[in-house]
Amino acid sequence: MGALCDFCGEHRSMVYCRSDAASLCLSCDRNVHSANALSRRHTRTLLCDRCASQPAMVRCLAENASLCQNCDWNGHIAGSSSAGHKRQTINCYSGCPSSAELSRIWSFVSDIPNVAPEPNCEQGISMMSISDSGVSNQDNAAGDSILLDIASATLVSDIGTCDKLLVGSSSGAGVNLLPLATGQTETAGSVDSTPDKDSCMQVPYTPDKDMFSKDSIYEDFCVDDADLAFENYEELFGTSHIQTEQLFDDAGIDIYFEMKEAPAGNSTESKLKQPANSNAVSADSGMSNPGVKGDSSVCTPLRQARSSLSLSFAGLTGESSAGDHQDCVVSSLLLMGEPPWQPPGPEGSIAGGSRDSALTRYKEKKMRRKFDKKIRYASRKARADVRKRVKGRFVKAGEAYDYDPLCQTRSY
DNA sequence: GTGCCGAAATTGGCCACAGAAGGCG
DNA sequence: ACCGCCTTCTGTGGCCAATTTCGGC
């Protein structure tokens, strides 16, 4: 740490605002994000203790440090002595929490400076959205009520509940949980840190057996539920049905059913696939970069999936909450290196039947949706249905055609 | 285990045009 | 503020070429 606040340049930065792409001290964080309702929606998280430039994804309990994906990966790379460190997720928050509220929730952060209450910020903790999930929730059974609330909400966090957490609030403190912005999984319990959401590799982690031994976690992963997030998203932002459909198209999710079968211990390959930048947006940019296209040997399906993802959200960047949701929901679902319901390694091995079941359900739903394609303009469809074609292409009225949908005849 | 090759599967683009949307007087 | 005219943009389905994946050797 030690980087200065991007805003005031005086105080040590503590949190990272993804929407602003800025590291801020707590004081400036409150000032900046109390300006208006939109800025209050910016999701922030702790700054990485190691590089002090990226948002922290996990808290390493052994090192007592908040780490971004890159640093987490570098520090807990497979095979290293620290690979078994227990880690917990650090999710993002929004609103204008006071320093007291922050210190209450980020109990592991000992040096939260005092920040004067921001008069413009009417909503403090009630607006705040933070999730401090993981083992500490279980270990600190006597924690305060907020932590317990968070814990209870997080412990049930699977894909199916993700969207609920996003829009709802847990009981009591009214804390809204926001999934972490980048590839961090929503997996509760000990963190299965996924430093490389860009590749199909496996990463070291310390699984909470209780979490993953429950078949129900995997069994309950329901694409229907996951889809809900995107359907709601569509309702909120008007994205076309087809686009949302593409989010979970074959390449988009099938890779998560398939890739877990990849060898987990191939550190060489993993290294090769590790992105230079763990930032989700950057990673996506890289994917859309034509220069990357040449590398067809690396996880092509993933690239395709993410390509469609970036297209789907092409118009939703910027300051809006949509961008935040893109980060927090979509990224966490699709950009993570592995599916949250499937921890790597033997301990995470789930009965093949459950996996097949999930895969089957997904495929069935996908087929349904393909046939359920929404037609926005029935009149256009009606016209297209009767329009004459040449090799599938529409032809001008009166010109020669080789296919007439009405009578299947040719004009020549 | 690896590489090559052909087959199969998937993807994206093209076409014309009615109607929606927006700008302008 | 409302209206009419004009221009631009969008979406629709079938086919095909290009690309990717898969399986056999």
Tab-separated table of N, CA and C (backbone and C1' of nucleotides) in Angstrom, chain C:
chain	number	residue	atom	x	y	z
C	1	DA	P	-44.317	22.944	-25.470
C	1	DA	O5'	-45.577	22.465	-26.310
C	1	DA	C5'	-46.878	22.761	-25.828
C	1	DA	C4'	-47.878	22.480	-26.928
C	1	DA	C3'	-47.824	21.057	-27.486
C	1	DA	O3'	-49.150	20.599	-27.703
C	1	DA	C1'	-47.412	22.593	-29.233
C	2	DC	P	-49.330	19.129	-28.078
C	2	DC	O5'	-49.579	19.114	-29.644
C	2	DC	C5'	-50.599	19.939	-30.181
C	2	DC	C4'	-50.458	20.014	-31.685
C	2	DC	C3'	-50.314	18.657	-32.376
C	2	DC	O3'	-51.424	18.429	-33.220
C	2	DC	C1'	-48.781	20.264	-33.240
C	3	DC	P	-51.610	17.046	-33.915
C	3	DC	O5'	-51.066	17.274	-35.401
C	3	DC	C5'	-51.556	18.372	-36.167
C	3	DC	C4'	-50.736	18.531	-37.423
C	3	DC	C3'	-50.459	17.216	-38.154
C	3	DC	O3'	-51.075	17.226	-39.430
C	3	DC	C1'	-48.483	18.575	-37.968
C	4	DG	P	-51.169	15.928	-40.296
C	4	DG	O5'	-50.001	16.105	-41.377
C	4	DG	C5'	-49.971	17.289	-42.171
C	4	DG	C4'	-48.632	17.397	-42.886
C	4	DG	C3'	-48.226	16.136	-43.653
C	4	DG	O3'	-47.844	16.490	-44.967
C	4	DG	C1'	-46.483	16.824	-42.187
C	5	DC	P	-47.626	15.391	-46.096
C	5	DC	O5'	-46.039	15.441	-46.323
C	5	DC	C5'	-45.419	16.699	-46.595
C	5	DC	C4'	-43.927	16.591	-46.353
C	5	DC	C3'	-43.258	15.401	-47.045
C	5	DC	O3'	-42.261	15.863	-47.943
C	5	DC	C1'	-42.548	15.605	-44.766
C	6	DC	P	-41.621	14.887	-49.042
C	6	DC	O5'	-40.212	14.525	-48.382
C	6	DC	C5'	-39.323	15.580	-47.990
C	6	DC	C4'	-38.259	15.032	-47.051
C	6	DC	C3'	-37.564	13.766	-47.548
C	6	DC	O3'	-36.226	14.071	-47.929
C	6	DC	C1'	-38.119	13.652	-45.210
C	7	DT	P	-35.312	12.942	-48.594
C	7	DT	O5'	-34.512	12.399	-47.317
C	7	DT	C5'	-33.859	13.337	-46.455
C	7	DT	C4'	-33.293	12.611	-45.239
C	7	DT	C3'	-32.475	11.360	-45.571
C	7	DT	O3'	-31.216	11.429	-44.907
C	7	DT	C1'	-34.138	10.848	-43.959
C	8	DT	P	-30.104	10.332	-45.231
C	8	DT	O5'	-30.201	9.430	-43.902
C	8	DT	C5'	-30.188	10.067	-42.625
C	8	DT	C4'	-30.476	9.069	-41.523
C	8	DT	C3'	-29.701	7.745	-41.641
C	8	DT	O3'	-29.059	7.470	-40.406
C	8	DT	C1'	-32.016	7.332	-41.335
C	9	DC	P	-28.114	6.219	-40.308
C	9	DC	O5'	-29.053	5.207	-39.493
C	9	DC	C5'	-29.712	5.688	-38.326
C	9	DC	C4'	-30.652	4.626	-37.770
C	9	DC	C3'	-30.046	3.229	-37.681
C	9	DC	O3'	-30.301	2.703	-36.384
C	9	DC	C1'	-32.113	3.167	-38.865
C	10	DT	P	-29.657	1.337	-35.971
C	10	DT	O5'	-30.923	0.357	-36.029
C	10	DT	C5'	-32.131	0.775	-35.423
C	10	DT	C4'	-33.213	-0.278	-35.632
C	10	DT	C3'	-32.735	-1.714	-35.495
C	10	DT	O3'	-33.611	-2.413	-34.634
C	10	DT	C1'	-33.885	-1.419	-37.555
C	11	DG	P	-33.149	-3.793	-34.014
C	11	DG	O5'	-34.084	-4.824	-34.795
C	11	DG	C5'	-35.489	-4.590	-34.816
C	11	DG	C4'	-36.137	-5.484	-35.854
C	11	DG	C3'	-35.708	-6.943	-35.820
C	11	DG	O3'	-36.840	-7.748	-36.073
C	11	DG	C1'	-35.314	-6.082	-37.962
C	12	DT	P	-37.054	-9.042	-35.248
C	12	DT	O5'	-37.309	-10.113	-36.394
C	12	DT	C5'	-38.454	-9.979	-37.219
C	12	DT	C4'	-38.158	-10.377	-38.627
C	12	DT	C3'	-37.363	-11.663	-38.797
C	12	DT	O3'	-38.231	-12.772	-38.814
C	12	DT	C1'	-36.832	-9.983	-40.455
C	13	DG	P	-37.635	-14.166	-38.448
C	13	DG	O5'	-37.241	-14.715	-39.900
C	13	DG	C5'	-38.260	-14.887	-40.873
C	13	DG	C4'	-37.705	-15.584	-42.093
C	13	DG	C3'	-37.007	-16.908	-41.810
C	13	DG	O3'	-37.272	-17.792	-42.897
C	13	DG	C1'	-35.427	-15.356	-42.677
C	14	DG	P	-36.833	-19.310	-42.768
C	14	DG	O5'	-35.745	-19.405	-43.932
C	14	DG	C5'	-36.135	-19.062	-45.248
C	14	DG	C4'	-34.937	-19.086	-46.175
C	14	DG	C3'	-34.093	-20.359	-46.101
C	14	DG	O3'	-33.754	-20.757	-47.412
C	14	DG	C1'	-32.746	-18.459	-45.610
C	15	DC	P	-33.014	-22.101	-47.661
C	15	DC	O5'	-31.564	-21.605	-48.099
C	15	DC	C5'	-31.461	-20.669	-49.168
C	15	DC	C4'	-30.080	-20.085	-49.201
C	15	DC	C3'	-28.949	-21.108	-49.233
C	15	DC	O3'	-28.198	-20.939	-50.421
C	15	DC	C1'	-28.532	-19.401	-47.627
C	16	DC	P	-27.149	-22.025	-50.877
C	16	DC	O5'	-25.778	-21.343	-50.440
C	16	DC	C5'	-25.531	-19.988	-50.823
C	16	DC	C4'	-24.290	-19.479	-50.120
C	16	DC	C3'	-23.132	-20.476	-50.082
C	16	DC	O3'	-21.929	-19.818	-50.414
C	16	DC	C1'	-23.615	-19.711	-47.911
C	17	DA	P	-20.737	-20.619	-51.052
C	17	DA	O5'	-19.471	-19.885	-50.393
C	17	DA	C5'	-19.476	-18.462	-50.320
C	17	DA	C4'	-18.729	-17.990	-49.089
C	17	DA	C3'	-17.370	-18.661	-48.879
C	17	DA	O3'	-16.411	-17.683	-48.519
C	17	DA	C1'	-18.747	-18.986	-46.970
C	18	DA	P	-14.904	-18.079	-48.359
C	18	DA	O5'	-14.711	-17.980	-46.782
C	18	DA	C5'	-15.194	-16.822	-46.113
C	18	DA	C4'	-15.125	-17.016	-44.604
C	18	DA	C3'	-13.815	-17.618	-44.092
C	18	DA	O3'	-13.336	-16.850	-43.004
C	18	DA	C1'	-15.667	-18.892	-43.311
C	19	DT	P	-11.927	-17.187	-42.369
C	19	DT	O5'	-12.337	-17.946	-41.031
C	19	DT	C5'	-13.337	-17.364	-40.196
C	19	DT	C4'	-13.797	-18.361	-39.147
C	19	DT	C3'	-12.663	-19.086	-38.417
C	19	DT	O3'	-12.734	-18.762	-37.034
C	19	DT	C1'	-14.381	-20.591	-39.065
C	20	DT	P	-11.591	-19.285	-36.067
C	20	DT	O5'	-12.302	-20.551	-35.387
C	20	DT	C5'	-13.607	-20.387	-34.844
C	20	DT	C4'	-14.182	-21.735	-34.437
C	20	DT	C3'	-13.246	-22.592	-33.593
C	20	DT	O3'	-13.896	-22.942	-32.381
C	20	DT	C1'	-14.175	-23.849	-35.385
C	21	DT	P	-13.122	-23.797	-31.306
C	21	DT	O5'	-13.754	-25.257	-31.513
C	21	DT	C5'	-15.170	-25.370	-31.588
C	21	DT	C4'	-15.564	-26.801	-31.917
C	21	DT	C3'	-14.848	-27.865	-31.087
C	21	DT	O3'	-15.804	-28.771	-30.568
C	21	DT	C1'	-14.649	-28.346	-33.398
C	22	DC	P	-15.387	-29.866	-29.521
C	22	DC	O5'	-15.426	-31.205	-30.393
C	22	DC	C5'	-16.528	-31.412	-31.268
C	22	DC	C4'	-16.250	-32.601	-32.165
C	22	DC	C3'	-15.542	-33.761	-31.470
C	22	DC	O3'	-16.280	-34.953	-31.646
C	22	DC	C1'	-14.446	-33.183	-33.510
C	23	DG	P	-15.986	-36.208	-30.748
C	23	DG	O5'	-15.444	-37.253	-31.822
C	23	DG	C5'	-16.109	-37.370	-33.074
C	23	DG	C4'	-15.231	-38.086	-34.068
C	23	DG	C3'	-14.456	-39.274	-33.497
C	23	DG	O3'	-14.589	-40.382	-34.359
C	23	DG	C1'	-12.971	-37.771	-34.571
C	24	DG	P	-14.118	-41.800	-33.898
C	24	DG	O5'	-13.066	-42.188	-35.032
C	24	DG	C5'	-13.408	-41.951	-36.406
C	24	DG	C4'	-12.163	-41.955	-37.248
C	24	DG	C3'	-11.202	-43.112	-36.960
C	24	DG	O3'	-10.846	-43.758	-38.167
C	24	DG	C1'	-10.046	-41.033	-36.859
C	25	DC	P	-10.084	-45.146	-38.159
C	25	DC	O5'	-8.586	-44.733	-38.517
C	25	DC	C5'	-8.347	-43.972	-39.709
C	25	DC	C4'	-6.947	-43.396	-39.663
C	25	DC	C3'	-5.868	-44.413	-39.276
C	25	DC	O3'	-4.994	-44.632	-40.375
C	25	DC	C1'	-5.583	-42.302	-38.175
